[in-house]
Short mmCIF file of C-alpha atoms in Angstrom, two decimals:
data_model
loop_
_atom_site.label_atom_id
_atom_site.label_comp_id
_atom_site.label_asym_id
_atom_site.label_seq_id
_atom_site.Cartn_x
_atom_site.Cartn_y
_atom_site.Cartn_z
CA MET A 1349 0.02 -0.02 0.00
CA ASN A 1350 1.50 3.30 -1.04
CA ARG A 1351 0.78 6.13 1.41
CA THR A 1352 2.30 9.28 2.85
CA LYS A 1353 2.55 9.58 6.62
CA VAL A 1354 0.67 12.52 8.15
CA ILE A 1355 3.94 13.88 9.69
CA ASP A 1356 5.33 14.16 6.10
CA ILE A 1357 2.18 15.60 4.64
CA LEU A 1358 2.27 18.46 7.23
CA GLN A 1359 5.87 19.23 6.30
CA SER A 1360 5.43 19.13 2.54
CA THR A 1361 4.89 22.15 0.23
CA ALA A 1362 4.27 20.03 -2.86
CA TYR A 1363 0.91 21.67 -3.40
CA GLY A 1364 -1.20 20.30 -6.22
CA THR A 1365 0.27 16.76 -6.04
CA GLU A 1366 -1.97 13.75 -5.52
CA VAL A 1367 -1.44 11.98 -2.20
CA THR A 1368 -2.74 8.98 -0.28
CA VAL A 1369 -3.07 9.10 3.53
CA MET A 1370 -4.39 6.40 5.86
CA GLY A 1371 -5.31 6.61 9.50
CA TRP A 1372 -8.03 6.97 12.13
CA VAL A 1373 -10.56 9.73 12.31
CA ARG A 1374 -10.30 12.07 15.30
CA THR A 1375 -13.28 14.25 14.46
CA HIS A 1376 -15.78 14.56 11.61
CA ARG A 1377 -17.78 17.72 11.05
CA SER A 1378 -20.56 17.85 8.42
CA SER A 1379 -22.47 20.49 6.58
CA LYS A 1380 -24.48 20.62 3.38
CA ALA A 1381 -21.67 22.09 1.43
CA VAL A 1382 -18.50 20.40 2.79
CA ASP A 1383 -17.36 17.90 5.35
CA PHE A 1384 -14.08 18.17 7.55
CA ILE A 1385 -12.33 15.10 8.78
CA ALA A 1386 -9.31 15.37 11.15
CA LEU A 1387 -7.14 12.35 10.44
CA ASN A 1388 -4.29 10.99 12.46
CA ASP A 1389 -2.00 7.97 11.78
CA GLY A 1390 0.14 8.04 14.97
CA SER A 1391 3.25 9.52 13.26
CA THR A 1392 2.70 12.91 14.96
CA ILE A 1393 0.44 14.50 17.60
CA LYS A 1394 -0.97 16.73 14.86
CA ASN A 1395 -3.88 15.81 12.54
CA VAL A 1396 -4.24 16.49 8.76
CA GLN A 1397 -7.52 18.07 7.72
CA ILE A 1398 -9.48 16.32 4.93
CA VAL A 1399 -11.86 18.52 3.08
CA VAL A 1400 -14.57 16.36 1.58
CA ASP A 1401 -17.32 17.28 -0.97
CA PRO A 1402 -20.44 15.35 0.22
CA ALA A 1403 -20.62 13.83 -3.21
CA CYS A 1404 -17.13 12.21 -2.84
CA PRO A 1405 -17.30 8.49 -3.58
CA VAL A 1406 -17.07 6.36 -0.52
CA CYS A 1407 -16.24 2.71 -0.94
CA SER A 1408 -15.49 -0.08 1.55
CA SER A 1409 -13.17 -3.08 2.18
CA CYS A 1410 -14.86 -6.46 2.51
CA ALA A 1411 -15.04 -6.20 6.31
CA VAL A 1412 -17.24 -3.11 6.30
CA ALA A 1413 -20.82 -2.45 5.38
CA THR A 1414 -21.64 -3.00 1.71
CA SER A 1415 -23.15 0.49 1.16
CA PRO A 1416 -21.13 2.90 3.19
CA SER A 1417 -21.70 6.67 3.13
CA LEU A 1418 -19.87 9.66 4.45
CA LYS A 1419 -22.00 9.71 7.58
CA ASP A 1420 -20.50 6.27 8.47
CA VAL A 1421 -17.05 7.91 8.96
CA THR A 1422 -17.22 8.66 12.67
CA THR A 1423 -14.60 9.10 15.39
CA GLY A 1424 -12.41 6.03 15.49
CA ALA A 1425 -13.09 4.82 11.93
CA CYS A 1426 -10.05 3.79 9.87
CA ILE A 1427 -9.99 5.21 6.31
CA ARG A 1428 -7.85 5.76 3.26
CA VAL A 1429 -8.01 9.00 1.56
CA LEU A 1430 -6.96 9.81 -2.00
CA GLY A 1431 -6.79 13.52 -2.75
CA THR A 1432 -4.90 16.68 -3.65
CA LEU A 1433 -2.53 18.43 -1.24
CA VAL A 1434 -3.42 22.07 -1.03
CA GLU A 1435 -2.34 25.05 0.94
CA SER A 1436 -4.76 25.45 3.88
CA PRO A 1437 -6.58 28.85 4.27
CA ALA A 1438 -7.16 28.12 7.86
CA ALA A 1439 -4.85 29.51 10.64
CA GLY A 1440 -2.62 26.93 12.36
CA GLN A 1441 -2.35 24.35 9.65
CA PRO A 1442 -0.03 24.73 6.62
CA SER A 1443 -1.80 22.26 4.40
CA GLU A 1444 -4.90 20.15 3.92
CA ILE A 1445 -6.13 17.48 1.51
CA GLN A 1446 -9.02 17.96 -0.93
CA ALA A 1447 -10.39 14.40 -1.06
CA SER A 1448 -11.36 12.72 -4.26
CA GLU A 1449 -11.95 9.22 -2.93
CA ILE A 1450 -12.40 7.69 0.46
CA GLU A 1451 -12.21 4.05 1.38
CA ILE A 1452 -13.36 2.75 4.77
CA TYR A 1453 -11.23 0.09 6.37
CA GLY A 1454 -12.97 -0.19 9.65
CA LEU A 1455 -16.11 1.48 11.17
CA CYS A 1456 -16.78 2.59 14.72
CA ASP A 1457 -20.19 2.77 16.15
CA ASN A 1458 -21.23 5.09 18.97
CA THR A 1459 -20.08 2.63 21.62
CA TYR A 1460 -16.44 3.38 20.82
CA PRO A 1461 -14.91 4.15 24.24
CA MET A 1462 -12.42 6.76 23.05
CA GLN A 1463 -14.91 9.43 21.89
CA LYS A 1464 -13.67 13.02 21.83
CA LYS A 1465 -14.78 14.04 25.26
CA GLY A 1466 -13.20 14.36 28.69
CA GLN A 1467 -12.63 11.16 30.60
CA SER A 1468 -10.51 10.11 33.49
CA PHE A 1469 -7.16 8.27 33.11
CA GLU A 1470 -8.69 5.64 35.44
CA ALA A 1471 -11.55 5.03 32.91
CA MET A 1472 -9.09 4.83 30.02
CA ARG A 1473 -6.95 2.24 31.82
CA LYS A 1474 -9.94 -0.14 31.64
CA ASN A 1475 -9.65 0.33 27.83
CA ALA A 1476 -5.87 0.09 27.60
CA HIS A 1477 -6.24 -1.67 24.27
CA LEU A 1478 -7.78 1.48 22.78
CA ARG A 1479 -6.46 4.33 24.78
CA LEU A 1480 -3.17 4.36 22.69
CA ARG A 1481 -5.17 6.00 19.87
CA THR A 1482 -5.78 9.14 21.97
CA ASN A 1483 -3.65 12.27 21.65
CA THR A 1484 -2.32 11.97 25.17
CA PHE A 1485 -1.22 8.35 25.01
CA GLY A 1486 0.08 8.77 21.40
CA ALA A 1487 2.26 11.54 22.75
CA VAL A 1488 3.43 9.50 25.72
CA MET A 1489 4.33 6.41 23.55
CA ARG A 1490 6.25 8.56 20.99
CA ILE A 1491 8.24 10.09 23.85
CA ARG A 1492 8.78 6.66 25.39
CA HIS A 1493 10.26 5.51 22.03
CA ASN A 1494 12.57 8.59 21.95
CA MET A 1495 13.84 8.04 25.47
CA ALA A 1496 14.74 4.41 24.47
CA MET A 1497 16.59 5.71 21.52
CA ALA A 1498 18.36 8.38 23.68
CA ILE A 1499 19.48 5.70 26.04
CA HIS A 1500 20.93 3.50 23.44
CA THR A 1501 22.55 6.47 21.69
CA TYR A 1502 24.15 7.78 24.86
CA PHE A 1503 25.72 4.54 25.87
CA HIS A 1504 26.92 3.70 22.37
CA GLU A 1505 28.57 7.18 21.98
CA HIS A 1506 30.34 6.73 25.41
CA GLY A 1507 31.74 3.34 24.73
CA PHE A 1508 29.46 1.06 26.52
CA PHE A 1509 28.36 -2.34 25.28
CA TYR A 1510 24.68 -3.44 25.27
CA PHE A 1511 24.64 -6.60 27.45
CA HIS A 1512 21.76 -9.00 27.73
CA THR A 1513 21.08 -10.35 31.16
CA PRO A 1514 18.64 -13.30 31.93
CA LEU A 1515 15.04 -12.85 32.86
CA ILE A 1516 14.97 -16.18 34.67
CA THR A 1517 17.15 -16.43 37.69
CA ALA A 1518 17.89 -18.53 40.71
CA SER A 1519 19.43 -15.51 42.67
CA ASP A 1520 17.65 -12.64 44.40
CA CYS A 1521 19.70 -9.49 43.55
CA GLU A 1522 18.00 -7.12 46.02
CA GLY A 1523 17.49 -9.69 48.77
CA ALA A 1524 13.87 -8.62 49.23
CA GLY A 1525 12.31 -11.85 48.26
CA ASN A 1526 9.41 -10.20 46.28
CA MET A 1527 9.88 -12.33 43.21
CA PHE A 1528 7.49 -14.09 40.70
CA GLN A 1529 8.38 -17.83 40.63
CA VAL A 1530 8.89 -19.63 37.39
CA THR A 1531 7.88 -23.27 37.34
CA THR A 1532 6.54 -26.07 35.20
CA LYS A 1533 5.44 -28.12 38.26
CA ASN A 1534 1.85 -29.15 38.79
CA LEU A 1535 0.63 -26.92 41.46
CA TYR A 1536 -1.99 -29.32 42.46
CA ASP A 1537 0.37 -32.09 43.18
CA LEU A 1538 3.59 -30.76 44.62
CA LYS A 1539 6.30 -32.98 45.84
CA LYS A 1540 7.53 -31.98 49.30
CA ASP A 1541 10.18 -33.18 51.82
CA GLU A 1542 9.58 -34.29 55.35
CA GLU A 1543 9.62 -30.70 56.55
CA GLY A 1544 6.93 -29.60 53.97
CA ARG A 1545 9.23 -27.80 51.71
CA ILE A 1546 8.73 -28.08 47.89
CA ILE A 1547 11.27 -30.39 46.15
CA TYR A 1548 12.36 -28.86 42.78
CA ASP A 1549 14.44 -31.74 41.49
CA ASP A 1550 11.68 -32.47 38.92
CA ASP A 1551 11.11 -28.82 37.95
CA PHE A 1552 12.31 -27.61 34.53
CA PHE A 1553 15.56 -26.06 35.79
CA GLY A 1554 16.01 -28.54 38.56
CA GLU A 1555 15.83 -25.77 41.30
CA GLN A 1556 13.62 -22.91 42.34
CA THR A 1557 13.74 -19.99 39.80
CA SER A 1558 12.09 -16.63 39.50
CA LEU A 1559 11.65 -13.68 37.16
CA THR A 1560 14.53 -11.24 37.73
CA VAL A 1561 14.22 -8.06 39.86
CA SER A 1562 17.46 -6.76 38.31
CA GLY A 1563 20.20 -7.58 35.80
CA GLN A 1564 22.82 -5.93 37.98
CA LEU A 1565 24.76 -9.00 39.22
CA GLU A 1566 25.14 -10.47 35.80
CA GLY A 1567 25.86 -6.87 34.53
CA GLU A 1568 28.88 -6.69 36.95
CA LEU A 1569 30.24 -9.86 35.24
CA GLY A 1570 30.08 -8.07 31.92
CA ALA A 1571 31.79 -5.03 33.35
CA THR A 1572 34.65 -7.00 34.55
CA ALA A 1573 35.23 -8.35 31.08
CA LEU A 1574 34.22 -5.58 28.69
CA GLY A 1575 34.91 -2.51 30.86
CA ALA A 1576 31.59 -0.64 30.51
CA ILE A 1577 28.19 -2.29 29.86
CA TYR A 1578 24.44 -1.56 30.15
CA THR A 1579 21.48 -3.65 30.28
CA PHE A 1580 17.95 -2.43 29.18
CA GLY A 1581 15.10 -4.76 29.66
CA PRO A 1582 12.04 -5.77 31.73
CA THR A 1583 12.27 -6.55 35.42
CA PHE A 1584 9.58 -7.90 37.87
CA ARG A 1585 8.73 -7.16 41.43
CA ALA A 1586 5.97 -9.10 43.28
CA GLU A 1587 5.24 -6.33 45.69
CA ASN A 1588 1.51 -5.81 46.58
CA SER A 1589 1.80 -2.18 45.96
CA ASN A 1590 -0.90 0.05 44.37
CA THR A 1591 0.88 3.40 44.57
CA PRO A 1592 1.16 5.69 41.44
CA ARG A 1593 4.92 4.99 41.42
CA HIS A 1594 4.98 1.11 41.27
CA LEU A 1595 4.49 -1.56 38.75
CA ALA A 1596 4.87 -5.35 38.90
CA GLU A 1597 6.51 -5.34 35.50
CA PHE A 1598 8.69 -2.46 34.42
CA TRP A 1599 11.86 -1.60 32.50
CA MET A 1600 15.27 -0.91 33.90
CA VAL A 1601 18.42 0.64 32.48
CA GLU A 1602 21.51 -0.61 34.42
CA PRO A 1603 24.96 0.45 33.37
CA GLU A 1604 27.95 -1.15 35.12
CA VAL A 1605 31.50 0.32 34.79
CA ALA A 1606 34.85 -0.99 35.78
CA PHE A 1607 37.39 1.43 37.43
CA LEU A 1608 34.76 3.95 38.48
CA ASP A 1609 34.62 5.59 41.93
CA GLN A 1610 31.79 7.43 43.65
CA GLU A 1611 32.53 10.86 42.19
CA GLY A 1612 32.77 9.39 38.71
CA LEU A 1613 29.51 7.43 39.21
CA MET A 1614 27.67 10.72 40.16
CA ASP A 1615 29.17 12.44 37.13
CA LEU A 1616 27.83 9.68 34.89
CA GLU A 1617 24.36 9.70 36.56
CA GLU A 1618 23.97 13.51 36.09
CA ASP A 1619 25.41 13.58 32.55
CA PHE A 1620 23.27 10.62 31.40
CA ILE A 1621 19.91 11.91 32.65
CA LYS A 1622 20.59 15.46 31.36
CA TYR A 1623 21.34 13.86 27.90
CA CYS A 1624 17.99 12.11 28.00
CA VAL A 1625 16.05 15.34 28.99
CA ARG A 1626 17.90 17.26 26.25
CA TRP A 1627 16.99 14.59 23.76
CA ALA A 1628 13.39 14.92 24.68
CA LEU A 1629 13.33 18.66 24.25
CA GLU A 1630 15.11 18.48 20.88
CA HIS A 1631 13.19 15.42 19.37
CA CYS A 1632 9.72 15.61 20.98
CA LYS A 1633 8.76 19.27 20.72
CA ASP A 1634 5.18 18.83 19.39
CA ASP A 1635 4.32 16.03 21.94
CA LEU A 1636 5.88 18.08 24.80
CA ASP A 1637 4.13 21.22 23.77
CA PHE A 1638 0.77 19.27 23.82
CA LEU A 1639 1.43 17.65 27.17
CA ASN A 1640 2.60 21.05 28.66
CA LYS A 1641 -0.69 22.51 27.52
CA MET A 1642 -3.01 19.61 28.49
CA ILE A 1643 -1.35 17.80 31.36
CA ASP A 1644 1.18 19.94 33.30
CA LYS A 1645 1.69 23.60 32.48
CA THR A 1646 5.12 23.54 34.26
CA LEU A 1647 6.51 20.68 32.33
CA LEU A 1648 8.71 22.53 29.80
CA GLU A 1649 10.02 24.85 32.54
CA ARG A 1650 10.79 21.86 34.69
CA LEU A 1651 12.63 20.00 31.94
CA GLU A 1652 14.71 23.13 30.99
CA GLY A 1653 15.43 23.64 34.59
CA VAL A 1654 17.14 20.22 34.94
CA LEU A 1655 19.68 21.22 32.15
CA LYS A 1656 20.49 24.52 33.83
CA GLU A 1657 21.15 23.26 37.27
CA THR A 1658 24.10 21.38 38.66
CA PHE A 1659 22.78 18.52 40.85
CA VAL A 1660 23.29 18.95 44.65
CA ARG A 1661 25.46 16.20 46.07
CA LEU A 1662 24.12 15.56 49.61
CA PRO A 1663 25.20 12.90 52.10
CA TYR A 1664 22.26 11.18 53.76
CA THR A 1665 23.33 12.45 57.21
CA GLU A 1666 23.13 16.01 56.25
CA GLY A 1667 19.77 15.42 54.42
CA ILE A 1668 18.48 14.01 57.78
CA ASN A 1669 19.74 17.15 59.47
CA ILE A 1670 17.84 19.42 56.94
CA LEU A 1671 14.53 17.27 57.35
CA GLN A 1672 14.78 17.50 61.21
CA GLU A 1673 15.38 21.20 61.08
CA ALA A 1674 12.31 21.53 58.84
CA ILE A 1675 10.29 19.58 61.44
CA ARG A 1676 11.46 21.79 64.25
CA ASN A 1677 10.25 24.76 62.09
CA GLY A 1678 6.74 23.31 61.80
CA ARG A 1679 7.03 21.16 58.65
CA LYS A 1680 4.73 18.08 58.96
CA PHE A 1681 5.68 14.63 57.45
CA GLU A 1682 3.65 11.51 57.53
CA PHE A 1683 6.57 9.16 58.07
CA PRO A 1684 9.54 9.48 60.50
CA CYS A 1685 12.99 10.78 59.29
CA ASN A 1686 15.45 9.93 61.94
CA TRP A 1687 19.04 8.81 61.20
CA GLY A 1688 18.72 5.16 60.16
CA ASP A 1689 15.29 5.54 58.46
CA ASP A 1690 14.85 4.83 54.82
CA LEU A 1691 13.58 8.04 53.50
CA ALA A 1692 9.98 8.21 52.07
CA SER A 1693 9.12 9.98 48.83
CA GLU A 1694 7.73 12.95 50.80
CA HIS A 1695 11.19 13.48 52.38
CA GLU A 1696 13.00 13.19 49.05
CA ARG A 1697 10.62 15.61 47.28
CA TYR A 1698 10.91 18.17 50.18
CA LEU A 1699 14.73 18.23 49.67
CA VAL A 1700 14.37 18.55 45.93
CA GLU A 1701 11.33 20.77 45.54
CA GLU A 1702 11.38 22.86 48.62
CA HIS A 1703 14.69 23.02 50.16
CA PHE A 1704 17.22 23.00 47.32
CA LYS A 1705 14.81 23.56 44.39
CA LYS A 1706 16.97 21.38 42.15
CA PRO A 1707 17.78 17.69 41.59
CA VAL A 1708 19.79 16.05 44.41
CA ILE A 1709 22.19 13.09 44.48
CA MET A 1710 21.95 11.66 47.94
CA THR A 1711 24.94 9.61 49.00
CA ASP A 1712 26.43 7.52 51.86
CA TYR A 1713 23.29 5.80 53.24
CA PRO A 1714 23.17 3.74 56.43
CA ARG A 1715 24.23 0.10 55.83
CA ALA A 1716 21.02 -1.15 57.54
CA PHE A 1717 18.76 -0.69 54.55
CA LYS A 1718 21.12 -0.82 51.64
CA SER A 1719 22.12 -3.87 49.59
CA PHE A 1720 24.94 -6.19 50.56
CA TYR A 1721 26.94 -5.53 47.53
CA MET A 1722 27.52 -1.79 48.24
CA LYS A 1723 30.88 -0.62 49.25
CA GLN A 1724 31.07 0.49 52.85
CA ASN A 1725 32.73 3.67 53.68
CA GLU A 1726 35.79 3.59 55.91
CA PRO A 1727 34.87 4.43 59.58
CA VAL A 1728 35.92 7.70 61.08
CA ILE A 1729 36.34 8.92 64.67
CA ASN A 1730 33.55 11.04 65.86
CA PRO A 1731 35.38 13.95 67.29
CA SER A 1732 32.64 14.66 69.90
CA GLN A 1733 32.26 11.22 71.20
CA GLY A 1734 35.59 9.45 70.33
CA GLU A 1735 33.73 6.62 68.65
CA GLU A 1736 33.76 5.02 65.24
CA ALA A 1737 31.13 6.37 62.84
CA GLY A 1738 30.30 6.00 59.22
CA SER A 1739 31.75 8.95 57.35
CA ILE A 1740 32.29 12.76 57.37
CA GLY A 1741 29.78 14.24 54.96
CA TYR A 1742 28.37 17.48 53.75
CA LYS A 1743 29.44 20.46 55.92
CA GLY A 1744 31.43 18.15 58.17
CA ALA A 1745 28.44 16.17 59.35
CA VAL A 1746 29.48 12.87 60.94
CA ALA A 1747 27.28 9.71 60.51
CA PRO A 1748 26.60 7.95 63.82
CA GLY A 1749 26.87 4.49 62.07
CA PRO A 1750 28.30 2.59 59.18
CA THR A 1751 27.41 3.96 55.73
CA MET A 1752 27.44 2.61 52.21
CA GLN A 1753 28.59 4.43 49.08
CA GLY A 1754 25.15 4.77 47.54
CA THR A 1755 24.18 7.44 45.01
CA ASP A 1756 20.47 7.99 44.52
CA VAL A 1757 19.29 10.66 42.23
CA LEU A 1758 16.17 12.47 43.40
CA PHE A 1759 14.00 14.42 41.13
CA PRO A 1760 11.07 16.90 41.44
CA GLN A 1761 7.58 15.34 41.44
CA ILE A 1762 9.15 11.73 41.17
CA GLY A 1763 11.55 11.30 44.12
CA GLU A 1764 14.10 8.58 43.55
CA ILE A 1765 14.71 8.25 39.71
CA ILE A 1766 18.16 6.54 39.86
CA GLY A 1767 19.56 4.14 42.50
CA GLY A 1768 23.30 3.44 42.27
CA SER A 1769 26.33 2.59 44.29
CA VAL A 1770 29.97 1.74 44.18
CA ARG A 1771 30.18 -2.00 44.46
CA GLU A 1772 32.37 -3.70 47.07
CA GLU A 1773 35.39 -5.18 45.16
CA SER A 1774 37.02 -6.95 48.22
CA TYR A 1775 36.16 -10.63 48.48
CA ASP A 1776 36.76 -10.61 52.29
CA LYS A 1777 34.68 -7.58 52.91
CA LEU A 1778 31.85 -8.91 50.69
CA MET A 1779 31.93 -12.21 52.34
CA SER A 1780 31.75 -10.49 55.75
CA GLU A 1781 28.74 -8.68 54.74
CA VAL A 1782 26.99 -11.72 53.25
CA GLU A 1783 27.67 -13.56 56.55
CA ARG A 1784 26.59 -10.71 58.75
CA ARG A 1785 23.25 -10.71 56.88
CA GLN A 1786 23.00 -14.51 57.09
CA MET A 1787 22.45 -14.68 53.34
CA ASP A 1788 22.03 -17.93 51.54
CA GLN A 1789 25.27 -18.40 49.43
CA THR A 1790 24.02 -21.27 47.38
CA HIS A 1791 23.36 -19.14 44.30
CA LEU A 1792 25.91 -16.37 44.89
CA TRP A 1793 29.11 -18.53 44.32
CA TRP A 1794 29.62 -17.19 40.81
CA TYR A 1795 29.12 -13.64 41.92
CA LEU A 1796 31.67 -14.02 44.72
CA ASP A 1797 34.11 -15.57 42.22
CA THR A 1798 34.44 -12.17 40.52
CA ARG A 1799 36.07 -10.93 43.75
CA ARG A 1800 38.34 -13.91 43.92
CA TYR A 1801 39.61 -13.69 40.35
CA GLY A 1802 40.91 -10.34 39.17
CA SER A 1803 38.64 -8.15 41.15
CA CYS A 1804 38.49 -4.38 40.31
CA PRO A 1805 36.89 -1.18 41.62
CA HIS A 1806 33.52 -0.74 39.83
CA ALA A 1807 30.20 0.96 40.17
CA GLY A 1808 26.81 1.26 38.55
CA PHE A 1809 23.25 2.34 38.79
CA GLY A 1810 19.60 1.45 37.90
CA LEU A 1811 17.25 3.75 36.26
CA GLY A 1812 13.58 2.97 36.38
CA PHE A 1813 12.59 3.59 32.74
CA GLU A 1814 8.98 4.39 33.53
CA ARG A 1815 9.92 6.88 36.20
CA LEU A 1816 11.96 8.72 33.55
CA ILE A 1817 8.99 8.75 31.30
CA LEU A 1818 6.87 10.06 34.14
CA PHE A 1819 9.18 13.03 34.60
CA VAL A 1820 9.58 13.78 30.94
CA THR A 1821 5.84 13.65 30.18
CA GLY A 1822 4.44 15.20 33.34
CA MET A 1823 1.96 12.27 33.73
CA GLN A 1824 0.99 11.54 37.32
CA ASN A 1825 0.59 7.73 37.35
CA ILE A 1826 3.16 5.20 36.27
CA ARG A 1827 0.34 3.04 34.85
CA ASP A 1828 -0.15 5.73 32.11
CA VAL A 1829 3.40 5.63 30.75
CA ILE A 1830 3.64 1.92 29.91
CA PRO A 1831 1.41 0.49 27.20
CA PHE A 1832 -0.06 -2.36 29.20
CA PRO A 1833 0.49 -1.92 33.01
CA ARG A 1834 0.96 -5.03 35.18
CA THR A 1835 -0.21 -4.28 38.85
CA PRO A 1836 -1.75 -6.34 41.69
CA LYS A 1837 -5.05 -7.97 40.50
CA SER A 1838 -4.55 -6.60 36.96
CA ALA A 1839 -2.94 -8.54 34.04
CA GLU A 1840 -5.35 -7.79 31.23
CA PHE A 1841 -4.45 -6.94 27.66
#
């Protein structure tokens, strides 16, 4: 089928030439003298206007009614238009098409859920198979594509290798245990041992396996061979969470780099995310203009602000001091924020949106709630108490306990968008942490081997792809930036 995409039609000045366009009807206005059809094919947020003489011949494909007429061309219908490209006399559109022939591929009756009227995003989630045809979701998906292209381009230009890590794994990277099990066993007839534990000898892989929560551990293997790698693929968390920031299936970008320290890691995180935002502003102008107008009127200002600002680098200990000072001054938080607490989104957003008013990279977290593989800071002597503490941080603040070299990037309206760290390269120190946490070493032997054979300093981070899309689009719910969201009690489409 020969056709010209709408995005190319709107950029063409070849007036007087015959063109063929195909797409879906956004609106159809009729009068006795002329009809106007707004047609969109997904290539751009903008529609091309089709000007139709009511006497224009309308034919049909075999799947449509045998005697269609112009009145059958309603919102959602799929059509082919043959006509002449002409300069448009109307303001705001450079060209339009004078139709000479219309063919209907697929009709829509008045039960079509995506009519041109206001409806909630919650209602559209119930029709996720059709919501992609709306202006908003078309814009979001085009931006999602561009962000994927930006990610691949950035890492390729910076000498990283795209590294594919397994989706099925016998190890739990995060140690949280919230994983989806993969099995071919008959769940109605499970073989168990004397203590009631399931025996996996007869399972497909011969052991208990799950869908991965992260490709990091395998990614580290790649970094110790190739120098710098990145993974980009789906990951899975079996958390029973229904917040606007969580999905059960989501995409992660995880670079791992040999010979990288904490300062270099923070430089990489900031440079990478600014590159992605800059790409969006340069390649997604029409879609961002639409979302800035319809979804979040501060979107463009916020995106441009990220490029102008140098990210604050803030040790956790000083962050806690700032939050506690805010509490003393009357600021109310729902969750506690004492030293040793894992900060909630409200705390992160306060630091970013109210205190610093710019993105923050928070560093040097307490060991208690960070992963076993993170490099521990060397202890220092607390000058006021003569005791060992974690580290000296921002403005000389001394942590009261052991801290890890984590580097989490916090963004306005999102909270944490990147979680990273320097990885512990010492076999003895890593083993000590594994034993301290009483971790099962059965499936970690290969990971520990990397510290036994030619270990090197290295670091990396994980970016939740959908959280990046949330920030770039201004959307408010993570379910609305992935085509088909997977959440508790919801796996349709």
